[in-house]
């Protein structure tokens, strides 16, 4: 089953970040809706724990919005 | 049973203003208050040594208890930033500077943020095995010696402080309960000194703490047949405000996790005893979980129980 936009939004809600959930769209840059570097770490850890997808430091720079994140998970999920 | 009777502390009055540092590194006030946690970061005076901080904490302890220096028969110092180049051991220097008896057993422990949790059991076990009566367990790990002034990841996080815990079987306030320890040397590279300066991979440290430290605490409670509800306070190593908030949230124990680092920053092995000192005589602090995690990656968690 493919990971969807709503799955990531739910995960971000659980992660207690400073992101304004109402402002989330598929392509909005998470940094533009309140996320800082620590929030991004928290989100990447939640992805790792929930979907079993490890995200190396080198890949982080590209994962700036939910669309990029869902694509990344779906192409790396086992 | 040998337990904790009193804690002396030393926090240098000289300090870095973290809001000033924030301006320098392009961070805002919210980041300092709600992400890092340390608003003022104490630094020991120029010319001061690790042993001097240890002696100040010991002096503070002796002001609080009716104890002669000659009564102390065990002195253990936890540090990874010892005097000079680390030889001789800092505890020997403290013995001389503090004027303790030459009959004192003195040695150092090399551990970082987990050091207090490990050290309590090391000191207790050593004292019991050697038939010693009155131990002082010192934490003093001044990161101002190794912090890179140009590195926002570390210079805005750490502060200097020292503590001295009196350990005795003579009416201790807290007795040491069950504990768990763990090490993942794979993470050692992520919090390390290189060419004399501290390097930290914040993401790797965060992942370690948020996953493994939380699991260890829950495992410890399960081993003791306890739940989060049975614990009065959780005293966690004050790595950063963000780390504390994350663990508190994952433990579902936000109202029981104590946050105290506004005026200290991350003081490594001193962070847990700095808080413990504040609640030592609170009647409601009957059952406490302490947990330290970091350098190594090493972690330890322990249940402390009020003895009466």
PDB file of N, CA and C in Angstrom, chain B residues 80-157:
ATOM      1  N   UNK B  80      35.324  13.557  31.676  1.00  0.00           N
ATOM      2  CA  UNK B  80      36.069  13.230  30.456  1.00  0.00           C
ATOM      3  C   UNK B  80      36.888  14.435  30.021  1.00  0.00           C
ATOM      4  N   UNK B  81      36.884  15.458  30.889  1.00  0.00           N
ATOM      5  CA  UNK B  81      37.737  16.623  30.686  1.00  0.00           C
ATOM      6  C   UNK B  81      38.514  16.872  31.972  1.00  0.00           C
ATOM      7  N   UNK B  82      39.461  15.953  32.247  1.00  0.00           N
ATOM      8  CA  UNK B  82      40.184  16.013  33.515  1.00  0.00           C
ATOM      9  C   UNK B  82      41.206  17.148  33.541  1.00  0.00           C
ATOM     10  N   UNK B  83      41.823  17.328  34.676  1.00  0.00           N
ATOM     11  CA  UNK B  83      42.897  18.318  34.797  1.00  0.00           C
ATOM     12  C   UNK B  83      44.024  17.981  33.825  1.00  0.00           C
ATOM     13  N   UNK B  84      44.665  19.016  33.323  1.00  0.00           N
ATOM     14  CA  UNK B  84      45.842  18.838  32.470  1.00  0.00           C
ATOM     15  C   UNK B  84      45.556  17.899  31.321  1.00  0.00           C
ATOM     16  N   UNK B  85      46.425  16.918  31.151  1.00  0.00           N
ATOM     17  CA  UNK B  85      46.238  15.950  30.067  1.00  0.00           C
ATOM     18  C   UNK B  85      45.636  14.644  30.565  1.00  0.00           C
ATOM     19  N   UNK B  86      45.151  14.636  31.779  1.00  0.00           N
ATOM     20  CA  UNK B  86      44.457  13.451  32.267  1.00  0.00           C
ATOM     21  C   UNK B  86      45.308  12.520  33.106  1.00  0.00           C
ATOM     22  N   UNK B  87      46.569  12.831  33.245  1.00  0.00           N
ATOM     23  CA  UNK B  87      47.434  12.021  34.099  1.00  0.00           C
ATOM     24  C   UNK B  87      48.166  12.969  35.023  1.00  0.00           C
ATOM     25  N   UNK B  88      47.999  12.942  36.310  1.00  0.00           N
ATOM     26  CA  UNK B  88      47.291  11.919  37.070  1.00  0.00           C
ATOM     27  C   UNK B  88      45.772  12.118  37.036  1.00  0.00           C
ATOM     28  N   UNK B  89      45.093  11.180  37.632  1.00  0.00           N
ATOM     29  CA  UNK B  89      43.637  11.251  37.710  1.00  0.00           C
ATOM     30  C   UNK B  89      43.222  12.461  38.562  1.00  0.00           C
ATOM     31  N   UNK B  90      42.133  13.086  38.146  1.00  0.00           N
ATOM     32  CA  UNK B  90      41.684  14.329  38.786  1.00  0.00           C
ATOM     33  C   UNK B  90      41.316  14.113  40.249  1.00  0.00           C
ATOM     34  N   UNK B  91      40.805  12.942  40.580  1.00  0.00           N
ATOM     35  CA  UNK B  91      40.410  12.688  41.977  1.00  0.00           C
ATOM     36  C   UNK B  91      41.610  12.793  42.927  1.00  0.00           C
ATOM     37  N   UNK B  92      42.800  12.424  42.440  1.00  0.00           N
ATOM     38  CA  UNK B  92      44.004  12.552  43.286  1.00  0.00           C
ATOM     39  C   UNK B  92      44.315  14.032  43.533  1.00  0.00           C
ATOM     40  N   UNK B  93      44.084  14.835  42.505  1.00  0.00           N
ATOM     41  CA  UNK B  93      44.334  16.283  42.643  1.00  0.00           C
ATOM     42  C   UNK B  93      43.304  16.899  43.590  1.00  0.00           C
ATOM     43  N   UNK B  94      42.064  16.427  43.502  1.00  0.00           N
ATOM     44  CA  UNK B  94      41.013  16.922  44.396  1.00  0.00           C
ATOM     45  C   UNK B  94      41.341  16.537  45.845  1.00  0.00           C
ATOM     46  N   UNK B  95      41.832  15.332  46.040  1.00  0.00           N
ATOM     47  CA  UNK B  95      42.195  14.895  47.409  1.00  0.00           C
ATOM     48  C   UNK B  95      43.167  15.889  48.035  1.00  0.00           C
ATOM     49  N   UNK B  96      44.158  16.296  47.252  1.00  0.00           N
ATOM     50  CA  UNK B  96      45.186  17.224  47.769  1.00  0.00           C
ATOM     51  C   UNK B  96      44.595  18.626  47.957  1.00  0.00           C
ATOM     52  N   UNK B  97      43.918  19.138  46.935  1.00  0.00           N
ATOM     53  CA  UNK B  97      43.396  20.511  47.005  1.00  0.00           C
ATOM     54  C   UNK B  97      42.349  20.666  48.104  1.00  0.00           C
ATOM     55  N   UNK B  98      41.543  19.636  48.279  1.00  0.00           N
ATOM     56  CA  UNK B  98      40.453  19.723  49.267  1.00  0.00           C
ATOM     57  C   UNK B  98      40.937  19.386  50.677  1.00  0.00           C
ATOM     58  N   UNK B  99      42.139  18.861  50.766  1.00  0.00           N
ATOM     59  CA  UNK B  99      42.677  18.515  52.085  1.00  0.00           C
ATOM     60  C   UNK B  99      42.013  17.289  52.689  1.00  0.00           C
ATOM     61  N   UNK B 100      41.689  16.312  51.825  1.00  0.00           N
ATOM     62  CA  UNK B 100      41.084  15.080  52.333  1.00  0.00           C
ATOM     63  C   UNK B 100      42.178  14.160  52.884  1.00  0.00           C
ATOM     64  N   UNK B 101      41.757  13.208  53.672  1.00  0.00           N
ATOM     65  CA  UNK B 101      42.690  12.253  54.271  1.00  0.00           C
ATOM     66  C   UNK B 101      43.456  11.487  53.190  1.00  0.00           C
ATOM     67  N   UNK B 102      44.691  11.135  53.490  1.00  0.00           N
ATOM     68  CA  UNK B 102      45.457  10.312  52.548  1.00  0.00           C
ATOM     69  C   UNK B 102      44.991   8.859  52.562  1.00  0.00           C
ATOM     70  N   UNK B 103      44.098   8.545  53.468  1.00  0.00           N
ATOM     71  CA  UNK B 103      43.547   7.189  53.493  1.00  0.00           C
ATOM     72  C   UNK B 103      42.316   7.043  52.593  1.00  0.00           C
ATOM     73  N   UNK B 104      42.039   8.092  51.831  1.00  0.00           N
ATOM     74  CA  UNK B 104      40.854   8.036  50.974  1.00  0.00           C
ATOM     75  C   UNK B 104      41.146   7.186  49.726  1.00  0.00           C
ATOM     76  N   UNK B 105      40.177   6.377  49.341  1.00  0.00           N
ATOM     77  CA  UNK B 105      40.251   5.673  48.049  1.00  0.00           C
ATOM     78  C   UNK B 105      39.768   6.658  46.995  1.00  0.00           C
ATOM     79  N   UNK B 106      40.571   6.918  45.983  1.00  0.00           N
ATOM     80  CA  UNK B 106      40.183   7.936  45.000  1.00  0.00           C
ATOM     81  C   UNK B 106      40.462   7.441  43.581  1.00  0.00           C
ATOM     82  N   UNK B 107      39.457   7.546  42.736  1.00  0.00           N
ATOM     83  CA  UNK B 107      39.650   7.204  41.324  1.00  0.00           C
ATOM     84  C   UNK B 107      38.647   7.951  40.464  1.00  0.00           C
ATOM     85  N   UNK B 108      38.942   7.980  39.156  1.00  0.00           N
ATOM     86  CA  UNK B 108      38.064   8.676  38.209  1.00  0.00           C
ATOM     87  C   UNK B 108      37.232   7.669  37.421  1.00  0.00           C
ATOM     88  N   UNK B 109      36.119   8.140  36.921  1.00  0.00           N
ATOM     89  CA  UNK B 109      35.311   7.369  35.978  1.00  0.00           C
ATOM     90  C   UNK B 109      35.221   8.190  34.690  1.00  0.00           C
ATOM     91  N   UNK B 110      35.483   7.551  33.549  1.00  0.00           N
ATOM     92  CA  UNK B 110      35.377   8.248  32.271  1.00  0.00           C
ATOM     93  C   UNK B 110      34.052   7.925  31.609  1.00  0.00           C
ATOM     94  N   UNK B 111      33.083   8.785  31.846  1.00  0.00           N
ATOM     95  CA  UNK B 111      31.790   8.674  31.177  1.00  0.00           C
ATOM     96  C   UNK B 111      31.231  10.079  30.994  1.00  0.00           C
ATOM     97  N   UNK B 112      30.350  10.236  30.010  1.00  0.00           N
ATOM     98  CA  UNK B 112      29.752  11.551  29.758  1.00  0.00           C
ATOM     99  C   UNK B 112      28.389  11.670  30.411  1.00  0.00           C
ATOM    100  N   UNK B 113      27.366  11.822  29.581  1.00  0.00           N
ATOM    101  CA  UNK B 113      26.029  12.156  30.073  1.00  0.00           C
ATOM    102  C   UNK B 113      25.373  11.031  30.871  1.00  0.00           C
ATOM    103  N   UNK B 114      25.845   9.807  30.720  1.00  0.00           N
ATOM    104  CA  UNK B 114      25.291   8.695  31.497  1.00  0.00           C
ATOM    105  C   UNK B 114      26.051   8.506  32.804  1.00  0.00           C
ATOM    106  N   UNK B 115      27.072   9.319  33.033  1.00  0.00           N
ATOM    107  CA  UNK B 115      28.018   9.090  34.118  1.00  0.00           C
ATOM    108  C   UNK B 115      27.426   9.050  35.514  1.00  0.00           C
ATOM    109  N   UNK B 116      26.435   9.879  35.777  1.00  0.00           N
ATOM    110  CA  UNK B 116      25.887   9.902  37.140  1.00  0.00           C
ATOM    111  C   UNK B 116      25.167   8.592  37.457  1.00  0.00           C
ATOM    112  N   UNK B 117      24.411   8.088  36.498  1.00  0.00           N
ATOM    113  CA  UNK B 117      23.639   6.864  36.740  1.00  0.00           C
ATOM    114  C   UNK B 117      24.585   5.672  36.918  1.00  0.00           C
ATOM    115  N   UNK B 118      25.595   5.601  36.074  1.00  0.00           N
ATOM    116  CA  UNK B 118      26.597   4.548  36.237  1.00  0.00           C
ATOM    117  C   UNK B 118      27.341   4.730  37.571  1.00  0.00           C
ATOM    118  N   UNK B 119      27.783   5.962  37.812  1.00  0.00           N
ATOM    119  CA  UNK B 119      28.673   6.217  38.941  1.00  0.00           C
ATOM    120  C   UNK B 119      28.064   5.884  40.283  1.00  0.00           C
ATOM    121  N   UNK B 120      26.763   6.147  40.422  1.00  0.00           N
ATOM    122  CA  UNK B 120      26.125   5.840  41.707  1.00  0.00           C
ATOM    123  C   UNK B 120      26.310   4.370  42.074  1.00  0.00           C
ATOM    124  N   UNK B 121      26.107   3.504  41.097  1.00  0.00           N
ATOM    125  CA  UNK B 121      26.218   2.062  41.389  1.00  0.00           C
ATOM    126  C   UNK B 121      27.686   1.639  41.519  1.00  0.00           C
ATOM    127  N   UNK B 122      28.555   2.275  40.759  1.00  0.00           N
ATOM    128  CA  UNK B 122      29.990   1.970  40.880  1.00  0.00           C
ATOM    129  C   UNK B 122      30.463   2.312  42.288  1.00  0.00           C
ATOM    130  N   UNK B 123      30.111   3.500  42.742  1.00  0.00           N
ATOM    131  CA  UNK B 123      30.549   3.943  44.063  1.00  0.00           C
ATOM    132  C   UNK B 123      29.928   3.071  45.149  1.00  0.00           C
ATOM    133  N   UNK B 124      28.633   2.830  45.024  1.00  0.00           N
ATOM    134  CA  UNK B 124      27.957   1.986  46.017  1.00  0.00           C
ATOM    135  C   UNK B 124      28.607   0.602  46.090  1.00  0.00           C
ATOM    136  N   UNK B 125      28.803  -0.002  44.920  1.00  0.00           N
ATOM    137  CA  UNK B 125      29.367  -1.359  44.878  1.00  0.00           C
ATOM    138  C   UNK B 125      30.789  -1.404  45.412  1.00  0.00           C
ATOM    139  N   UNK B 126      31.587  -0.399  45.021  1.00  0.00           N
ATOM    140  CA  UNK B 126      32.981  -0.351  45.485  1.00  0.00           C
ATOM    141  C   UNK B 126      33.034  -0.171  46.996  1.00  0.00           C
ATOM    142  N   UNK B 127      32.221   0.732  47.500  1.00  0.00           N
ATOM    143  CA  UNK B 127      32.218   0.985  48.955  1.00  0.00           C
ATOM    144  C   UNK B 127      31.792  -0.266  49.726  1.00  0.00           C
ATOM    145  N   UNK B 128      30.780  -0.939  49.220  1.00  0.00           N
ATOM    146  CA  UNK B 128      30.316  -2.154  49.905  1.00  0.00           C
ATOM    147  C   UNK B 128      31.400  -3.226  49.867  1.00  0.00           C
ATOM    148  N   UNK B 129      32.023  -3.387  48.708  1.00  0.00           N
ATOM    149  CA  UNK B 129      33.038  -4.437  48.565  1.00  0.00           C
ATOM    150  C   UNK B 129      34.270  -4.143  49.415  1.00  0.00           C
ATOM    151  N   UNK B 130      34.578  -2.839  49.553  1.00  0.00           N
ATOM    152  CA  UNK B 130      35.804  -2.466  50.270  1.00  0.00           C
ATOM    153  C   UNK B 130      35.539  -2.114  51.733  1.00  0.00           C
ATOM    154  N   UNK B 131      34.295  -2.164  52.143  1.00  0.00           N
ATOM    155  CA  UNK B 131      33.959  -1.855  53.528  1.00  0.00           C
ATOM    156  C   UNK B 131      34.143  -0.383  53.880  1.00  0.00           C
ATOM    157  N   UNK B 132      33.864   0.501  52.926  1.00  0.00           N
ATOM    158  CA  UNK B 132      34.010   1.944  53.163  1.00  0.00           C
ATOM    159  C   UNK B 132      32.678   2.533  53.659  1.00  0.00           C
ATOM    160  N   UNK B 133      32.788   3.674  54.357  1.00  0.00           N
ATOM    161  CA  UNK B 133      31.613   4.217  55.044  1.00  0.00           C
ATOM    162  C   UNK B 133      31.043   5.493  54.419  1.00  0.00           C
ATOM    163  N   UNK B 134      31.935   6.356  53.963  1.00  0.00           N
ATOM    164  CA  UNK B 134      31.490   7.692  53.570  1.00  0.00           C
ATOM    165  C   UNK B 134      32.107   8.064  52.230  1.00  0.00           C
ATOM    166  N   UNK B 135      31.286   8.031  51.187  1.00  0.00           N
ATOM    167  CA  UNK B 135      31.787   8.309  49.846  1.00  0.00           C
ATOM    168  C   UNK B 135      31.284   9.630  49.303  1.00  0.00           C
ATOM    169  N   UNK B 136      32.108  10.252  48.474  1.00  0.00           N
ATOM    170  CA  UNK B 136      31.662  11.443  47.743  1.00  0.00           C
ATOM    171  C   UNK B 136      31.861  11.161  46.261  1.00  0.00           C
ATOM    172  N   UNK B 137      30.775  11.296  45.544  1.00  0.00           N
ATOM    173  CA  UNK B 137      30.813  11.067  44.090  1.00  0.00           C
ATOM    174  C   UNK B 137      30.661  12.420  43.395  1.00  0.00           C
ATOM    175  N   UNK B 138      31.728  12.817  42.706  1.00  0.00           N
ATOM    176  CA  UNK B 138      31.764  14.136  42.065  1.00  0.00           C
ATOM    177  C   UNK B 138      31.537  14.001  40.559  1.00  0.00           C
ATOM    178  N   UNK B 139      30.736  14.910  40.007  1.00  0.00           N
ATOM    179  CA  UNK B 139      30.656  15.060  38.552  1.00  0.00           C
ATOM    180  C   UNK B 139      31.213  16.427  38.198  1.00  0.00           C
ATOM    181  N   UNK B 140      32.133  16.476  37.262  1.00  0.00           N
ATOM    182  CA  UNK B 140      32.724  17.764  36.841  1.00  0.00           C
ATOM    183  C   UNK B 140      33.296  17.573  35.443  1.00  0.00           C
ATOM    184  N   UNK B 141      32.584  18.040  34.473  1.00  0.00           N
ATOM    185  CA  UNK B 141      33.002  17.814  33.085  1.00  0.00           C
ATOM    186  C   UNK B 141      32.878  19.106  32.279  1.00  0.00           C
ATOM    187  N   UNK B 142      33.808  20.039  32.478  1.00  0.00           N
ATOM    188  CA  UNK B 142      33.688  21.353  31.830  1.00  0.00           C
ATOM    189  C   UNK B 142      33.938  21.307  30.316  1.00  0.00           C
ATOM    190  N   UNK B 143      32.842  21.335  29.559  1.00  0.00           N
ATOM    191  CA  UNK B 143      32.953  21.294  28.096  1.00  0.00           C
ATOM    192  C   UNK B 143      33.491  22.613  27.529  1.00  0.00           C
ATOM    193  N   UNK B 144      33.583  23.641  28.372  1.00  0.00           N
ATOM    194  CA  UNK B 144      34.178  24.893  27.873  1.00  0.00           C
ATOM    195  C   UNK B 144      35.626  24.659  27.439  1.00  0.00           C
ATOM    196  N   UNK B 145      36.218  23.571  27.924  1.00  0.00           N
ATOM    197  CA  UNK B 145      37.589  23.239  27.518  1.00  0.00           C
ATOM    198  C   UNK B 145      37.667  22.766  26.066  1.00  0.00           C
ATOM    199  N   UNK B 146      36.576  22.208  25.560  1.00  0.00           N
ATOM    200  CA  UNK B 146      36.648  21.558  24.246  1.00  0.00           C
ATOM    201  C   UNK B 146      35.669  22.119  23.222  1.00  0.00           C
ATOM    202  N   UNK B 147      34.772  22.987  23.684  1.00  0.00           N
ATOM    203  CA  UNK B 147      33.739  23.461  22.765  1.00  0.00           C
ATOM    204  C   UNK B 147      34.363  24.377  21.701  1.00  0.00           C
ATOM    205  N   UNK B 148      33.865  24.243  20.468  1.00  0.00           N
ATOM    206  CA  UNK B 148      34.351  25.056  19.359  1.00  0.00           C
ATOM    207  C   UNK B 148      33.500  26.326  19.289  1.00  0.00           C
ATOM    208  N   UNK B 149      34.126  27.466  19.544  1.00  0.00           N
ATOM    209  CA  UNK B 149      33.394  28.745  19.627  1.00  0.00           C
ATOM    210  C   UNK B 149      32.661  29.082  18.331  1.00  0.00           C
ATOM    211  N   UNK B 150      33.088  28.484  17.223  1.00  0.00           N
ATOM    212  CA  UNK B 150      32.473  28.809  15.934  1.00  0.00           C
ATOM    213  C   UNK B 150      31.363  27.825  15.565  1.00  0.00           C
ATOM    214  N   UNK B 151      31.124  26.843  16.429  1.00  0.00           N
ATOM    215  CA  UNK B 151      30.163  25.784  16.106  1.00  0.00           C
ATOM    216  C   UNK B 151      28.872  25.976  16.912  1.00  0.00           C
ATOM    217  N   UNK B 152      27.826  26.477  16.232  1.00  0.00           N
ATOM    218  CA  UNK B 152      26.557  26.749  16.923  1.00  0.00           C
ATOM    219  C   UNK B 152      25.958  25.483  17.534  1.00  0.00           C
ATOM    220  N   UNK B 153      26.234  24.332  16.917  1.00  0.00           N
ATOM    221  CA  UNK B 153      25.677  23.064  17.412  1.00  0.00           C
ATOM    222  C   UNK B 153      26.089  22.756  18.837  1.00  0.00           C
ATOM    223  N   UNK B 154      27.270  23.213  19.215  1.00  0.00           N
ATOM    224  CA  UNK B 154      27.772  22.845  20.540  1.00  0.00           C
ATOM    225  C   UNK B 154      27.958  24.049  21.467  1.00  0.00           C
ATOM    226  N   UNK B 155      28.427  25.176  20.914  1.00  0.00           N
ATOM    227  CA  UNK B 155      28.722  26.306  21.805  1.00  0.00           C
ATOM    228  C   UNK B 155      27.459  26.874  22.446  1.00  0.00           C
ATOM    229  N   UNK B 156      26.308  26.669  21.802  1.00  0.00           N
ATOM    230  CA  UNK B 156      25.050  27.182  22.352  1.00  0.00           C
ATOM    231  C   UNK B 156      24.361  26.169  23.271  1.00  0.00           C
ATOM    232  N   UNK B 157      24.996  25.034  23.453  1.00  0.00           N
ATOM    233  CA  UNK B 157      24.331  23.946  24.176  1.00  0.00           C
ATOM    234  C   UNK B 157      24.904  23.689  25.568  1.00  0.00           C
TER     235      UNK B 157
END
